[in-house]
Amino acid sequence: MHNKTIKELSALLQSKQVSSVELATHYLDRIEASSHNAFLHLDRERTLAQASAADARIAAGSAGPLTGVPIAHKDIFVTRGWRTTAGSKMLANYESPFDATVVDRFAKAGMVTLGKVNLDEFAMGSANENSAFGPVKNPWDPLAVPGGSSGGSAAAIAARLAPAATATDTGGSIRQPAAFCGVTGIKPTYGRVSRFGMIAFASSLDQGGPIAQTAEDCALLLNEMIGFDERDSTSLTAEQGNVVEDFSRDLNKPLNGLRIGVPKEYFGEGLASDVESAVRAALDQFVKLGASLVEISLPKTALSIPTYYIIAPAEASSNLSRFDGVRYGHRASEYKDLQDMYRKTRAEGFGREVQRRIMVGTYVLCHGYYDAYYVQAQKIRRLIADDFQAAFADKCDVIMGPVAPTVAWDLGSKANDPVANYLADIFTLSTSLAGLPGMSIPVGFGQGEKNGKRPVGLQIIGNYFAEAKLLNIAHQYQQVTDWHTRAPEGV
Ligand code: GLN
């Protein structure tokens, strides 16, 4: 049952071969018996109540395609009823009085919340090792990281603990964990999915999206996620291009004539050979499907790391100022005065990486350094976006390359080396800085350092609002390959 896709589960639910309560119970039992540390909070009663409501809706004939299907939410989307911690001690006991728009939309579609999944603290990280609640283990290899920050979301899909999961991507956090765990994920164009109730990390970059087994499933999930939300000031309207579309509609278009841009900067030094061969084999497969490969250049790729690691911490330092021990979340138990309370609260509540980013962010924004760092980074951000537009203008329709330079690394091996983590983001950051949609699909396996195989992801990047095209391309690939159907041993 748990190897089934959302599409398949939906058919079983609609034809009443399985009930939503049975399905939810099955997944909850699996989650409770699992040892990946993917889930942070469960509430069986609440989940089963949602499942019975879904069953009633199916019985009444008013169900939609997702009604009764279980979903796990990244613990950065606020949820009524389940705690929302953002992976931080700061919010260890926080319960939101309202649901994030994304959570609300899935609930209205009749989806059943299985629980909240683990992540890097405030979504800052590339390995899920920055969670205050312990790292997630990669279901393919317990010695490997699952990727981050949406490590819990990707691991939950890979271990078949949920058929669907929400995730967020600020600089790669949907694509990279999806790649490391051998599942499919898509980060939409910035502004298409509401950020309301998604705890802010870097507001000009944060974007929600789905992770599931297949592109077809991601299309079903995006159908509910995308659309204008008046409660998010950066949400794009339909007039601006954020049209609510049926992403399932064009999945079967042939790929004849598709021009795939292959950036030479994504295949240089630093790309592990096992990742490169799996990615090249996938590109060959696309040629067989009728596409052609064009070499392109994204010359500012190397600058994406310093640019992102100025802009993201700058925005984070501002966003995280709200955690001051006054309004909600952790408050130090002993302090002398207000200043002392702020200081102790934040020193106790935030982990090391979050503190590091707040310090870097505050530094690059301060008088005297603002022009040298922050303004400069904003200018380079524009140039990075221009690189993509130059490629899309006349050379290619989409861009493909690796998601990350290596397969998942060993747990602990980079835990004390923030720069090593940052460098691994080289292929995902530019897309985020430009606000473009990007996706990751499984295309093979590489070698773990000690153990067996670790998945490789192919990144597919499109121009603004090209989600339907990306999903079509990914679906065509998944029709002729079976990487997306593989599950780790014992699952
Ligand atoms: N790895 C990047 C970082 O640490 C991206 C994280 C994300 O996309 N949320 O900031």
XYZ file of C-alpha atoms and ligand atoms in Angstrom:
501
model
C 0.000 0.000 0.000
C 2.688 2.504 1.016
C 4.543 2.145 -2.282
C 1.574 3.560 -4.106
C 1.571 7.052 -5.542
C -0.966 9.715 -4.675
C -2.614 9.104 -8.029
C -3.031 5.408 -7.217
C -4.174 6.007 -3.650
C -6.707 8.517 -4.874
C -8.201 5.918 -7.244
C -8.415 3.354 -4.424
C -10.114 5.873 -2.147
C -12.620 6.993 -4.770
C -13.555 3.402 -5.618
C -13.796 2.664 -1.856
C -11.254 -0.142 -2.017
C -9.549 1.517 0.907
C -10.795 4.079 3.410
C -8.931 7.171 4.457
C -8.981 5.940 8.057
C -7.303 2.683 7.003
C -4.746 4.579 5.007
C -3.927 7.042 7.783
C -3.666 4.205 10.309
C -1.304 2.315 8.025
C 1.016 5.292 7.654
C 0.862 6.252 11.336
C 1.842 2.694 12.282
C 4.763 2.883 9.865
C 5.859 6.248 11.235
C 5.748 4.972 14.817
C 7.833 1.939 13.894
C 10.397 3.966 11.912
C 13.810 5.110 13.093
C 14.646 7.957 10.702
C 13.640 10.770 13.045
C 11.670 12.219 10.147
C 8.569 13.097 12.169
C 8.567 15.529 15.064
C 4.910 15.587 16.104
C 2.047 13.163 15.640
C -1.510 13.347 16.910
C -3.231 10.108 16.005
C -6.661 11.214 17.175
C -6.618 14.414 15.192
C -5.314 12.658 12.081
C -7.980 9.969 12.297
C -10.697 12.579 12.820
C -9.591 14.266 9.588
C -9.544 10.876 7.876
C -13.110 10.042 8.926
C -14.253 13.435 7.701
C -12.582 12.631 4.381
C -14.320 9.254 4.255
C -17.658 10.957 4.858
C -16.926 13.343 2.007
C -16.060 10.481 -0.310
C -19.268 8.681 0.699
C -21.264 11.838 0.017
C -19.763 12.118 -3.464
C -18.188 15.515 -2.837
C -14.558 14.450 -2.835
C -11.779 15.950 -4.923
C -8.726 14.065 -6.238
C -6.753 14.572 -3.030
C -9.536 13.886 -0.536
C -8.487 11.261 1.992
C -4.839 11.192 0.895
C -2.380 11.659 3.788
C 0.249 14.408 3.794
C 3.147 15.360 6.067
C 3.872 19.034 6.643
C 7.326 20.474 7.059
C 7.422 21.856 10.578
C 7.862 25.395 9.292
C 4.248 25.646 8.122
C 2.171 26.625 11.131
C -0.629 24.253 12.022
C -3.461 24.500 14.478
C -3.426 21.434 16.713
C 0.106 20.296 16.003
C 3.082 22.115 17.487
C 5.191 24.129 15.046
C 8.835 24.296 16.055
C 10.725 25.259 12.880
C 13.288 22.768 14.196
C 14.230 25.231 16.926
C 14.347 25.137 20.690
C 13.042 28.698 20.442
C 9.647 27.343 19.366
C 9.817 23.940 21.099
C 6.360 24.376 22.619
C 4.777 26.748 20.163
C 1.312 26.072 18.864
C -0.124 28.389 16.253
C -3.705 29.615 16.588
C -4.136 29.359 12.808
C -3.086 27.248 9.826
C -0.667 28.383 7.125
C -2.415 29.010 3.805
C -0.749 25.933 2.300
C -1.952 23.742 5.185
C -5.405 25.264 4.966
C -5.659 24.652 1.218
C -4.692 21.005 1.555
C -7.155 20.592 4.426
C -9.917 22.109 2.290
C -8.990 19.664 -0.484
C -9.634 16.917 2.078
C -6.037 15.857 2.626
C -5.261 14.290 5.972
C -2.361 15.650 8.026
C -0.137 12.828 9.275
C 2.064 15.087 11.360
C 4.945 17.508 11.196
C 8.322 16.638 9.769
C 11.855 17.481 10.817
C 14.001 20.179 9.213
C 17.083 22.285 9.748
C 16.456 24.988 12.340
C 14.505 27.779 10.605
C 15.309 25.991 7.322
C 18.981 26.931 7.543
C 21.103 24.064 6.381
C 21.901 21.489 3.742
C 21.990 18.298 5.796
C 19.226 18.452 8.406
C 21.947 18.369 11.045
C 20.977 21.810 12.333
C 17.663 20.628 13.787
C 17.351 21.117 17.534
C 15.578 17.749 17.544
C 18.361 15.692 16.040
C 19.279 14.859 12.471
C 17.130 12.851 10.092
C 18.643 9.663 8.736
C 18.681 9.043 5.012
C 16.387 6.048 4.358
C 18.809 4.773 1.675
C 21.725 4.671 4.052
C 21.464 5.404 7.783
C 25.039 6.730 7.726
C 24.102 9.444 5.240
C 22.443 12.818 5.711
C 19.043 13.204 4.022
C 19.907 16.672 2.723
C 18.359 19.860 4.012
C 16.606 21.807 5.032
C 13.538 19.712 4.096
C 15.263 16.482 5.161
C 12.222 15.183 7.028
C 9.931 15.766 4.040
C 12.221 13.955 1.591
C 13.017 11.114 3.993
C 9.315 10.618 4.755
C 8.592 10.092 1.047
C 11.650 7.870 0.473
C 10.858 5.671 3.491
C 7.213 5.559 2.401
C 6.048 7.108 5.659
C 3.820 9.462 3.670
C 2.783 9.697 0.022
C 3.006 13.506 -0.005
C 4.907 16.178 1.877
C 5.176 19.927 1.904
C 8.596 21.533 1.860
C 10.216 24.938 1.412
C 13.135 26.054 -0.685
C 15.155 29.187 0.017
C 18.373 28.125 -1.674
C 17.775 24.490 -2.561
C 15.886 22.965 0.358
C 13.322 21.166 -1.764
C 15.587 20.101 -4.628
C 18.640 18.974 -2.674
C 16.934 16.717 -0.087
C 14.729 15.321 -2.876
C 17.937 14.477 -4.760
C 19.667 12.965 -1.711
C 16.644 10.799 -0.908
C 15.773 9.739 -4.472
C 12.353 11.415 -4.636
C 10.715 14.120 -6.756
C 10.325 17.735 -5.664
C 9.555 21.079 -7.236
C 10.214 24.643 -6.131
C 7.784 26.916 -7.953
C 8.458 30.423 -9.257
C 8.924 32.810 -6.335
C 5.562 34.243 -5.323
C 3.330 31.476 -6.676
C 2.798 29.669 -3.382
C 1.643 31.664 -0.374
C 4.197 32.297 2.366
C 1.462 33.111 4.872
C 2.065 30.937 7.916
C 5.383 29.691 6.569
C 7.857 30.786 9.229
C 10.136 33.265 7.480
C 13.822 32.648 6.885
C 14.722 34.873 3.897
C 11.502 36.400 2.635
C 12.680 37.315 -0.871
C 13.769 33.710 -1.482
C 11.469 31.427 0.568
C 9.078 29.406 -1.530
C 6.912 26.420 -0.643
C 6.495 23.373 -2.839
C 5.703 19.666 -2.771
C 7.803 16.512 -2.500
C 6.347 13.183 -3.628
C 7.356 10.037 -5.515
C 6.521 11.255 -9.002
C 6.144 14.380 -11.123
C 2.524 13.397 -11.689
C 1.929 13.506 -7.935
C 3.717 16.843 -7.623
C 1.355 18.205 -10.287
C -1.677 17.115 -8.247
C -0.232 18.798 -5.156
C 0.715 22.001 -6.976
C -2.844 22.249 -8.236
C -3.849 22.994 -4.652
C -0.784 24.957 -3.543
C -0.488 27.613 -6.208
C -2.520 30.801 -6.336
C -2.725 34.360 -5.067
C -3.150 34.930 -1.340
C -4.064 38.371 -0.103
C -2.483 37.581 3.262
C 0.999 37.385 1.691
C 2.239 40.734 0.369
C 4.639 39.061 -2.096
C 2.060 36.642 -3.433
C 1.682 37.014 -7.199
C -1.745 37.706 -8.669
C -3.249 36.029 -11.711
C -2.634 39.259 -13.672
C 1.032 38.969 -12.798
C 1.079 35.477 -14.234
C 0.122 33.408 -11.203
C -2.790 31.774 -12.957
C -4.370 28.834 -11.197
C -3.810 26.121 -13.767
C -4.290 22.391 -14.012
C -0.754 21.070 -13.818
C -1.944 17.537 -14.595
C -3.263 18.562 -17.996
C -0.123 18.730 -20.113
C 1.892 15.900 -18.606
C 1.757 13.770 -21.742
C 3.115 16.197 -24.308
C 5.966 14.678 -26.330
C 9.376 16.296 -25.909
C 10.238 16.539 -29.613
C 12.105 19.733 -30.337
C 12.743 20.577 -26.668
C 16.049 22.442 -26.332
C 17.840 21.571 -23.104
C 20.515 24.027 -22.001
C 23.430 22.326 -20.273
C 25.447 24.935 -18.356
C 29.150 24.283 -18.635
C 29.670 25.759 -15.162
C 27.614 22.878 -13.698
C 29.966 20.210 -15.014
C 33.358 21.531 -14.037
C 35.779 20.746 -11.296
C 34.155 19.663 -8.063
C 31.407 17.589 -9.643
C 31.763 14.010 -8.426
C 32.113 11.480 -11.231
C 29.289 9.244 -9.986
C 26.889 12.218 -10.021
C 28.138 13.328 -13.422
C 27.632 9.929 -15.051
C 24.090 9.538 -13.722
C 23.200 13.064 -14.867
C 24.763 12.536 -18.309
C 22.857 9.257 -18.706
C 19.635 11.115 -17.914
C 20.483 13.773 -20.513
C 21.006 10.983 -23.064
C 17.590 9.630 -22.169
C 16.078 13.036 -22.942
C 17.778 12.992 -26.346
C 16.095 9.630 -26.980
C 12.815 11.297 -26.058
C 13.313 13.835 -28.838
C 15.088 16.687 -27.049
C 18.371 18.260 -28.070
C 21.222 19.386 -25.835
C 22.770 22.839 -26.166
C 25.793 23.947 -24.218
C 25.112 27.211 -22.430
C 26.971 29.381 -19.959
C 25.777 30.793 -16.664
C 28.952 32.762 -15.973
C 27.994 34.099 -12.540
C 27.342 30.648 -11.023
C 30.340 30.785 -8.680
C 29.163 34.136 -7.296
C 25.856 32.636 -6.187
C 27.408 31.329 -2.974
C 28.786 34.634 -1.596
C 25.710 36.472 -2.895
C 23.220 34.107 -1.288
C 25.181 33.897 1.960
C 24.932 37.689 2.292
C 21.316 38.173 1.257
C 19.807 35.188 3.075
C 21.480 35.939 6.446
C 20.625 39.647 6.067
C 16.940 38.841 5.699
C 17.133 36.157 8.382
C 18.648 38.566 10.911
C 15.691 40.853 10.387
C 13.028 38.118 10.341
C 14.360 36.419 13.439
C 14.356 39.601 15.525
C 10.756 38.720 16.414
C 11.978 35.876 18.647
C 12.743 38.056 21.635
C 11.133 36.167 24.494
C 8.290 38.676 24.727
C 5.538 37.598 22.380
C 5.919 33.880 21.956
C 8.355 31.039 22.124
C 11.176 30.462 24.557
C 12.004 32.946 27.332
C 15.036 32.631 29.583
C 13.962 31.756 33.109
C 16.369 34.091 34.887
C 17.471 37.562 33.849
C 18.400 40.916 35.339
C 16.617 43.323 33.035
C 15.033 43.514 29.589
C 18.320 43.556 27.662
C 19.547 40.603 29.649
C 16.291 38.751 28.966
C 16.654 39.291 25.199
C 20.269 38.193 25.253
C 19.732 35.045 27.304
C 16.544 34.076 25.501
C 18.203 34.263 22.105
C 21.437 32.622 23.269
C 19.470 29.700 24.713
C 16.797 29.421 22.031
C 18.842 29.593 18.821
C 21.314 26.964 17.665
C 24.817 27.728 16.424
C 24.059 28.013 12.711
C 21.125 30.328 13.311
C 23.240 32.511 15.596
C 26.001 32.562 12.995
C 23.578 33.747 10.332
C 22.077 36.408 12.564
C 25.580 37.728 13.217
C 26.575 37.675 9.542
C 23.270 39.242 8.561
C 23.501 41.996 11.119
C 27.075 42.694 10.068
C 26.349 43.013 6.335
C 23.415 45.308 7.038
C 25.173 47.655 9.422
C 26.107 51.204 8.575
C 29.462 51.237 6.837
C 29.207 47.717 5.430
C 25.759 47.908 3.884
C 27.006 49.295 0.551
C 30.063 47.070 0.439
C 28.197 43.820 1.060
C 24.425 43.971 0.947
C 23.990 46.424 -1.931
C 26.761 44.711 -3.888
C 25.098 41.332 -3.370
C 21.793 42.725 -4.619
C 23.505 43.926 -7.790
C 25.072 40.531 -8.402
C 21.710 38.916 -7.744
C 20.362 40.865 -10.705
C 23.288 39.748 -12.901
C 22.665 36.120 -11.939
C 19.023 36.475 -12.992
C 20.188 38.109 -16.259
C 22.390 35.075 -17.024
C 19.300 32.870 -17.025
C 17.307 35.281 -19.162
C 20.119 35.382 -21.724
C 19.997 31.579 -21.926
C 16.205 31.394 -22.161
C 16.012 34.251 -24.691
C 17.272 32.258 -27.649
C 19.323 29.220 -26.678
C 17.159 26.835 -24.689
C 13.703 26.106 -23.269
C 14.864 24.570 -19.999
C 18.175 24.025 -18.241
C 19.390 20.729 -16.790
C 22.278 19.755 -14.579
C 23.097 18.186 -11.250
C 21.287 19.263 -8.079
C 24.372 18.905 -5.912
C 28.051 18.225 -6.624
C 28.050 14.924 -4.696
C 25.640 12.319 -3.372
C 24.583 12.614 0.271
C 27.589 12.816 2.554
C 28.118 10.982 5.829
C 26.286 12.180 8.910
C 28.658 14.265 10.988
C 31.282 14.616 8.272
C 30.558 18.300 7.592
C 28.653 19.096 10.765
C 31.328 21.445 12.100
C 32.217 22.982 8.782
C 29.602 25.535 7.720
C 31.537 26.563 4.599
C 31.641 22.963 3.330
C 27.840 22.901 3.670
C 27.484 26.246 1.868
C 29.688 25.094 -1.029
C 27.443 22.093 -1.638
C 24.636 24.551 -2.539
C 26.469 25.760 -5.656
C 23.963 24.429 -8.214
C 20.741 25.357 -6.446
C 21.350 28.898 -5.188
C 21.266 30.776 -8.514
C 17.782 29.507 -9.333
C 16.539 30.760 -5.976
C 18.277 34.130 -6.313
C 16.634 34.531 -9.728
C 13.240 33.372 -8.377
C 12.955 30.691 -11.056
C 11.175 27.350 -10.736
C 13.376 24.287 -10.352
C 12.815 20.642 -9.770
C 14.709 17.526 -8.842
C 14.012 14.025 -10.104
C 15.845 10.804 -9.260
C 18.110 9.610 -12.091
C 20.328 6.928 -10.604
C 22.719 6.142 -7.822
C 26.235 7.002 -6.772
C 28.449 5.458 -4.166
C 28.313 6.168 -0.465
C 31.621 6.508 1.309
C 31.269 3.351 3.373
C 27.939 1.873 2.529
C 26.013 1.115 -0.602
C 24.171 3.332 -2.984
C 23.018 6.878 -2.539
C 20.597 8.567 -4.964
C 21.487 11.176 -7.586
C 19.071 13.929 -8.614
C 18.749 15.750 -11.919
C 17.860 19.420 -11.680
C 15.464 20.883 -14.246
C 15.220 24.676 -14.258
C 12.620 26.625 -16.206
C 11.767 30.220 -16.892
C 9.223 32.034 -14.701
C 5.852 30.235 -14.518
C 7.189 27.204 -16.436
C 6.119 24.706 -13.753
C 3.753 22.869 -16.123
C 6.581 22.449 -18.609
C 8.977 21.134 -15.957
C 6.399 18.647 -14.713
C 5.684 17.472 -18.268
C 9.400 16.958 -18.925
C 9.879 15.082 -15.663
C 6.797 12.965 -16.253
C 7.959 11.970 -19.738
C 11.260 10.833 -18.260
C 9.476 8.907 -15.505
C 7.335 7.114 -18.102
C 10.430 5.477 -19.596
C 12.605 5.005 -16.483
C 11.970 3.502 -13.072
C 14.315 5.360 -10.695
C 11.337 7.084 -9.076
C 9.725 3.732 -8.249
C 12.741 2.394 -6.350
C 12.513 2.253 -2.609
C 15.279 1.618 -0.099
C 15.791 -1.981 0.937
C 13.324 -3.202 3.526
C 10.760 -0.494 2.785
N 21.273 25.221 2.206
C 20.799 26.558 2.093
C 20.963 27.267 3.406
O 21.474 26.706 4.296
C 19.371 26.566 1.629
C 18.390 26.282 2.680
C 16.980 26.400 2.206
O 16.715 26.359 1.005
N 16.065 26.597 3.143
O 20.561 28.373 3.563
